[in-house]
């Protein structure tokens, strides 16, 4: 075991109110999906800092305007491509509903 926690963290989908009140590490919420298939992916950093990040994602595609991520459209087992870098303290992947640091 290292001193820095690198344990996988479950990505739990929450509604807006719960997301902002609980600040649960690894939780996320999705904005309304536009007609072009793009939406906002809000997440609470998988480390215990409680900070919230926002990604521009496309449902099953990567939006042309960067920076952006491809989201598989799942709320139960979300996957994002490419990796997520919460600058300064967390970098890793969200795959099949689990945040894995790297
Ligand atoms: Zn953090």
PDB file of C-alpha atoms and ligand atoms in Angstrom:
ATOM      1  CA  UNK A   1       0.000   0.000   0.000  1.00  0.00           C
ATOM      2  CA  UNK A   2       1.309   3.411  -0.940  1.00  0.00           C
ATOM      3  CA  UNK A   3       0.631   6.544   1.085  1.00  0.00           C
ATOM      4  CA  UNK A   4      -1.296   8.136  -1.742  1.00  0.00           C
ATOM      5  CA  UNK A   5      -4.583   6.380  -2.326  1.00  0.00           C
ATOM      6  CA  UNK A   6      -4.788   4.936  -5.791  1.00  0.00           C
ATOM      7  CA  UNK A   7      -7.789   2.748  -5.074  1.00  0.00           C
ATOM      8  CA  UNK A   8     -10.463   2.713  -7.749  1.00  0.00           C
ATOM      9  CA  UNK A   9     -13.414   4.983  -6.938  1.00  0.00           C
ATOM     10  CA  UNK A  10     -16.948   4.218  -8.078  1.00  0.00           C
ATOM     11  CA  UNK A  11     -18.545   6.766 -10.377  1.00  0.00           C
ATOM     12  CA  UNK A  12     -22.043   7.311  -8.986  1.00  0.00           C
ATOM     13  CA  UNK A  13     -24.632   9.224 -10.969  1.00  0.00           C
ATOM     14  CA  UNK A  14     -26.474  11.810  -8.849  1.00  0.00           C
ATOM     15  CA  UNK A  15     -29.204  14.303  -9.563  1.00  0.00           C
ATOM     16  CA  UNK A  16     -28.205  17.958  -9.455  1.00  0.00           C
ATOM     17  CA  UNK A  17     -29.265  18.714  -5.876  1.00  0.00           C
ATOM     18  CA  UNK A  18     -27.630  15.633  -4.382  1.00  0.00           C
ATOM     19  CA  UNK A  19     -24.506  16.176  -6.447  1.00  0.00           C
ATOM     20  CA  UNK A  20     -23.949  19.667  -5.072  1.00  0.00           C
ATOM     21  CA  UNK A  21     -24.952  18.823  -1.499  1.00  0.00           C
ATOM     22  CA  UNK A  22     -23.041  15.573  -1.067  1.00  0.00           C
ATOM     23  CA  UNK A  23     -19.784  16.424  -2.845  1.00  0.00           C
ATOM     24  CA  UNK A  24     -19.165  12.701  -2.991  1.00  0.00           C
ATOM     25  CA  UNK A  25     -15.782  11.818  -4.487  1.00  0.00           C
ATOM     26  CA  UNK A  26     -16.266  10.344  -7.946  1.00  0.00           C
ATOM     27  CA  UNK A  27     -19.937  11.250  -8.272  1.00  0.00           C
ATOM     28  CA  UNK A  28     -21.138  12.894 -11.459  1.00  0.00           C
ATOM     29  CA  UNK A  29     -24.125  14.527 -13.131  1.00  0.00           C
ATOM     30  CA  UNK A  30     -25.043  15.086 -16.747  1.00  0.00           C
ATOM     31  CA  UNK A  31     -26.491  18.202 -18.297  1.00  0.00           C
ATOM     32  CA  UNK A  32     -29.160  18.232 -20.983  1.00  0.00           C
ATOM     33  CA  UNK A  33     -27.956  16.627 -24.187  1.00  0.00           C
ATOM     34  CA  UNK A  34     -28.019  19.118 -27.062  1.00  0.00           C
ATOM     35  CA  UNK A  35     -29.519  18.302 -30.444  1.00  0.00           C
ATOM     36  CA  UNK A  36     -25.957  17.802 -31.664  1.00  0.00           C
ATOM     37  CA  UNK A  37     -25.339  15.177 -28.969  1.00  0.00           C
ATOM     38  CA  UNK A  38     -23.044  17.268 -26.807  1.00  0.00           C
ATOM     39  CA  UNK A  39     -23.543  17.816 -23.096  1.00  0.00           C
ATOM     40  CA  UNK A  40     -21.807  18.791 -19.883  1.00  0.00           C
ATOM     41  CA  UNK A  41     -20.264  16.153 -17.653  1.00  0.00           C
ATOM     42  CA  UNK A  42     -19.875  17.472 -14.102  1.00  0.00           C
ATOM     43  CA  UNK A  43     -17.876  15.366 -11.689  1.00  0.00           C
ATOM     44  CA  UNK A  44     -16.609  15.561  -8.166  1.00  0.00           C
ATOM     45  CA  UNK A  45     -12.873  14.862  -8.188  1.00  0.00           C
ATOM     46  CA  UNK A  46     -12.169  11.198  -7.338  1.00  0.00           C
ATOM     47  CA  UNK A  47      -9.706  12.254  -4.654  1.00  0.00           C
ATOM     48  CA  UNK A  48     -11.308  13.499  -1.418  1.00  0.00           C
ATOM     49  CA  UNK A  49     -10.735  17.194  -2.187  1.00  0.00           C
ATOM     50  CA  UNK A  50     -14.402  17.848  -3.009  1.00  0.00           C
ATOM     51  CA  UNK A  51     -13.597  19.955  -6.067  1.00  0.00           C
ATOM     52  CA  UNK A  52     -15.966  19.902  -9.010  1.00  0.00           C
ATOM     53  CA  UNK A  53     -14.802  19.652 -12.601  1.00  0.00           C
ATOM     54  CA  UNK A  54     -16.648  20.193 -15.866  1.00  0.00           C
ATOM     55  CA  UNK A  55     -15.994  18.411 -19.136  1.00  0.00           C
ATOM     56  CA  UNK A  56     -17.516  19.005 -22.559  1.00  0.00           C
ATOM     57  CA  UNK A  57     -18.542  15.566 -23.788  1.00  0.00           C
ATOM     58  CA  UNK A  58     -20.236  14.035 -26.782  1.00  0.00           C
ATOM     59  CA  UNK A  59     -22.560  11.059 -26.481  1.00  0.00           C
ATOM     60  CA  UNK A  60     -20.677   8.301 -28.322  1.00  0.00           C
ATOM     61  CA  UNK A  61     -18.393  10.742 -30.108  1.00  0.00           C
ATOM     62  CA  UNK A  62     -15.699  13.284 -29.322  1.00  0.00           C
ATOM     63  CA  UNK A  63     -16.841  16.851 -30.078  1.00  0.00           C
ATOM     64  CA  UNK A  64     -14.692  18.619 -32.627  1.00  0.00           C
ATOM     65  CA  UNK A  65     -14.168  21.646 -30.429  1.00  0.00           C
ATOM     66  CA  UNK A  66     -11.515  20.791 -27.875  1.00  0.00           C
ATOM     67  CA  UNK A  67     -10.846  20.146 -25.111  1.00  0.00           C
ATOM     68  CA  UNK A  68     -13.542  17.507 -25.136  1.00  0.00           C
ATOM     69  CA  UNK A  69     -14.204  13.882 -24.303  1.00  0.00           C
ATOM     70  CA  UNK A  70     -16.155  11.001 -25.720  1.00  0.00           C
ATOM     71  CA  UNK A  71     -18.774   9.675 -23.265  1.00  0.00           C
ATOM     72  CA  UNK A  72     -20.314   6.244 -23.842  1.00  0.00           C
ATOM     73  CA  UNK A  73     -23.753   7.561 -22.861  1.00  0.00           C
ATOM     74  CA  UNK A  74     -24.085   5.299 -19.819  1.00  0.00           C
ATOM     75  CA  UNK A  75     -25.144   6.510 -16.370  1.00  0.00           C
ATOM     76  CA  UNK A  76     -24.545   3.119 -14.740  1.00  0.00           C
ATOM     77  CA  UNK A  77     -21.133   2.359 -16.219  1.00  0.00           C
ATOM     78  CA  UNK A  78     -19.828   5.546 -17.795  1.00  0.00           C
ATOM     79  CA  UNK A  79     -16.604   5.594 -19.769  1.00  0.00           C
ATOM     80  CA  UNK A  80     -14.738   8.715 -20.872  1.00  0.00           C
ATOM     81  CA  UNK A  81     -12.036   8.976 -23.499  1.00  0.00           C
ATOM     82  CA  UNK A  82      -9.333  10.158 -23.220  1.00  0.00           C
ATOM     83  CA  UNK A  83      -8.085  10.299 -19.625  1.00  0.00           C
ATOM     84  CA  UNK A  84      -9.151  13.013 -17.187  1.00  0.00           C
ATOM     85  CA  UNK A  85      -6.592  15.320 -15.596  1.00  0.00           C
ATOM     86  CA  UNK A  86      -7.851  17.270 -12.603  1.00  0.00           C
ATOM     87  CA  UNK A  87      -4.895  19.619 -12.699  1.00  0.00           C
ATOM     88  CA  UNK A  88      -2.528  19.391  -9.800  1.00  0.00           C
ATOM     89  CA  UNK A  89      -3.828  16.397  -7.950  1.00  0.00           C
ATOM     90  CA  UNK A  90      -5.597  13.713  -9.905  1.00  0.00           C
ATOM     91  CA  UNK A  91      -5.069  12.073 -13.286  1.00  0.00           C
ATOM     92  CA  UNK A  92      -6.672   8.895 -14.465  1.00  0.00           C
ATOM     93  CA  UNK A  93      -9.356   7.151 -16.427  1.00  0.00           C
ATOM     94  CA  UNK A  94     -13.080   6.700 -16.068  1.00  0.00           C
ATOM     95  CA  UNK A  95     -13.863   3.243 -17.420  1.00  0.00           C
ATOM     96  CA  UNK A  96     -17.020   1.185 -16.930  1.00  0.00           C
ATOM     97  CA  UNK A  97     -18.148   3.280 -13.984  1.00  0.00           C
ATOM     98  CA  UNK A  98     -14.840   3.245 -12.114  1.00  0.00           C
ATOM     99  CA  UNK A  99     -12.275   6.026 -11.708  1.00  0.00           C
ATOM    100  CA  UNK A 100      -8.764   4.615 -11.855  1.00  0.00           C
ATOM    101  CA  UNK A 101      -5.813   6.855 -11.174  1.00  0.00           C
ATOM    102  CA  UNK A 102      -2.633   6.521 -13.163  1.00  0.00           C
TER     103      UNK A 102
HETATM  104 ZN1  LIG B   1      -9.055  16.153  -6.049  1.00  0.00          ZN
END
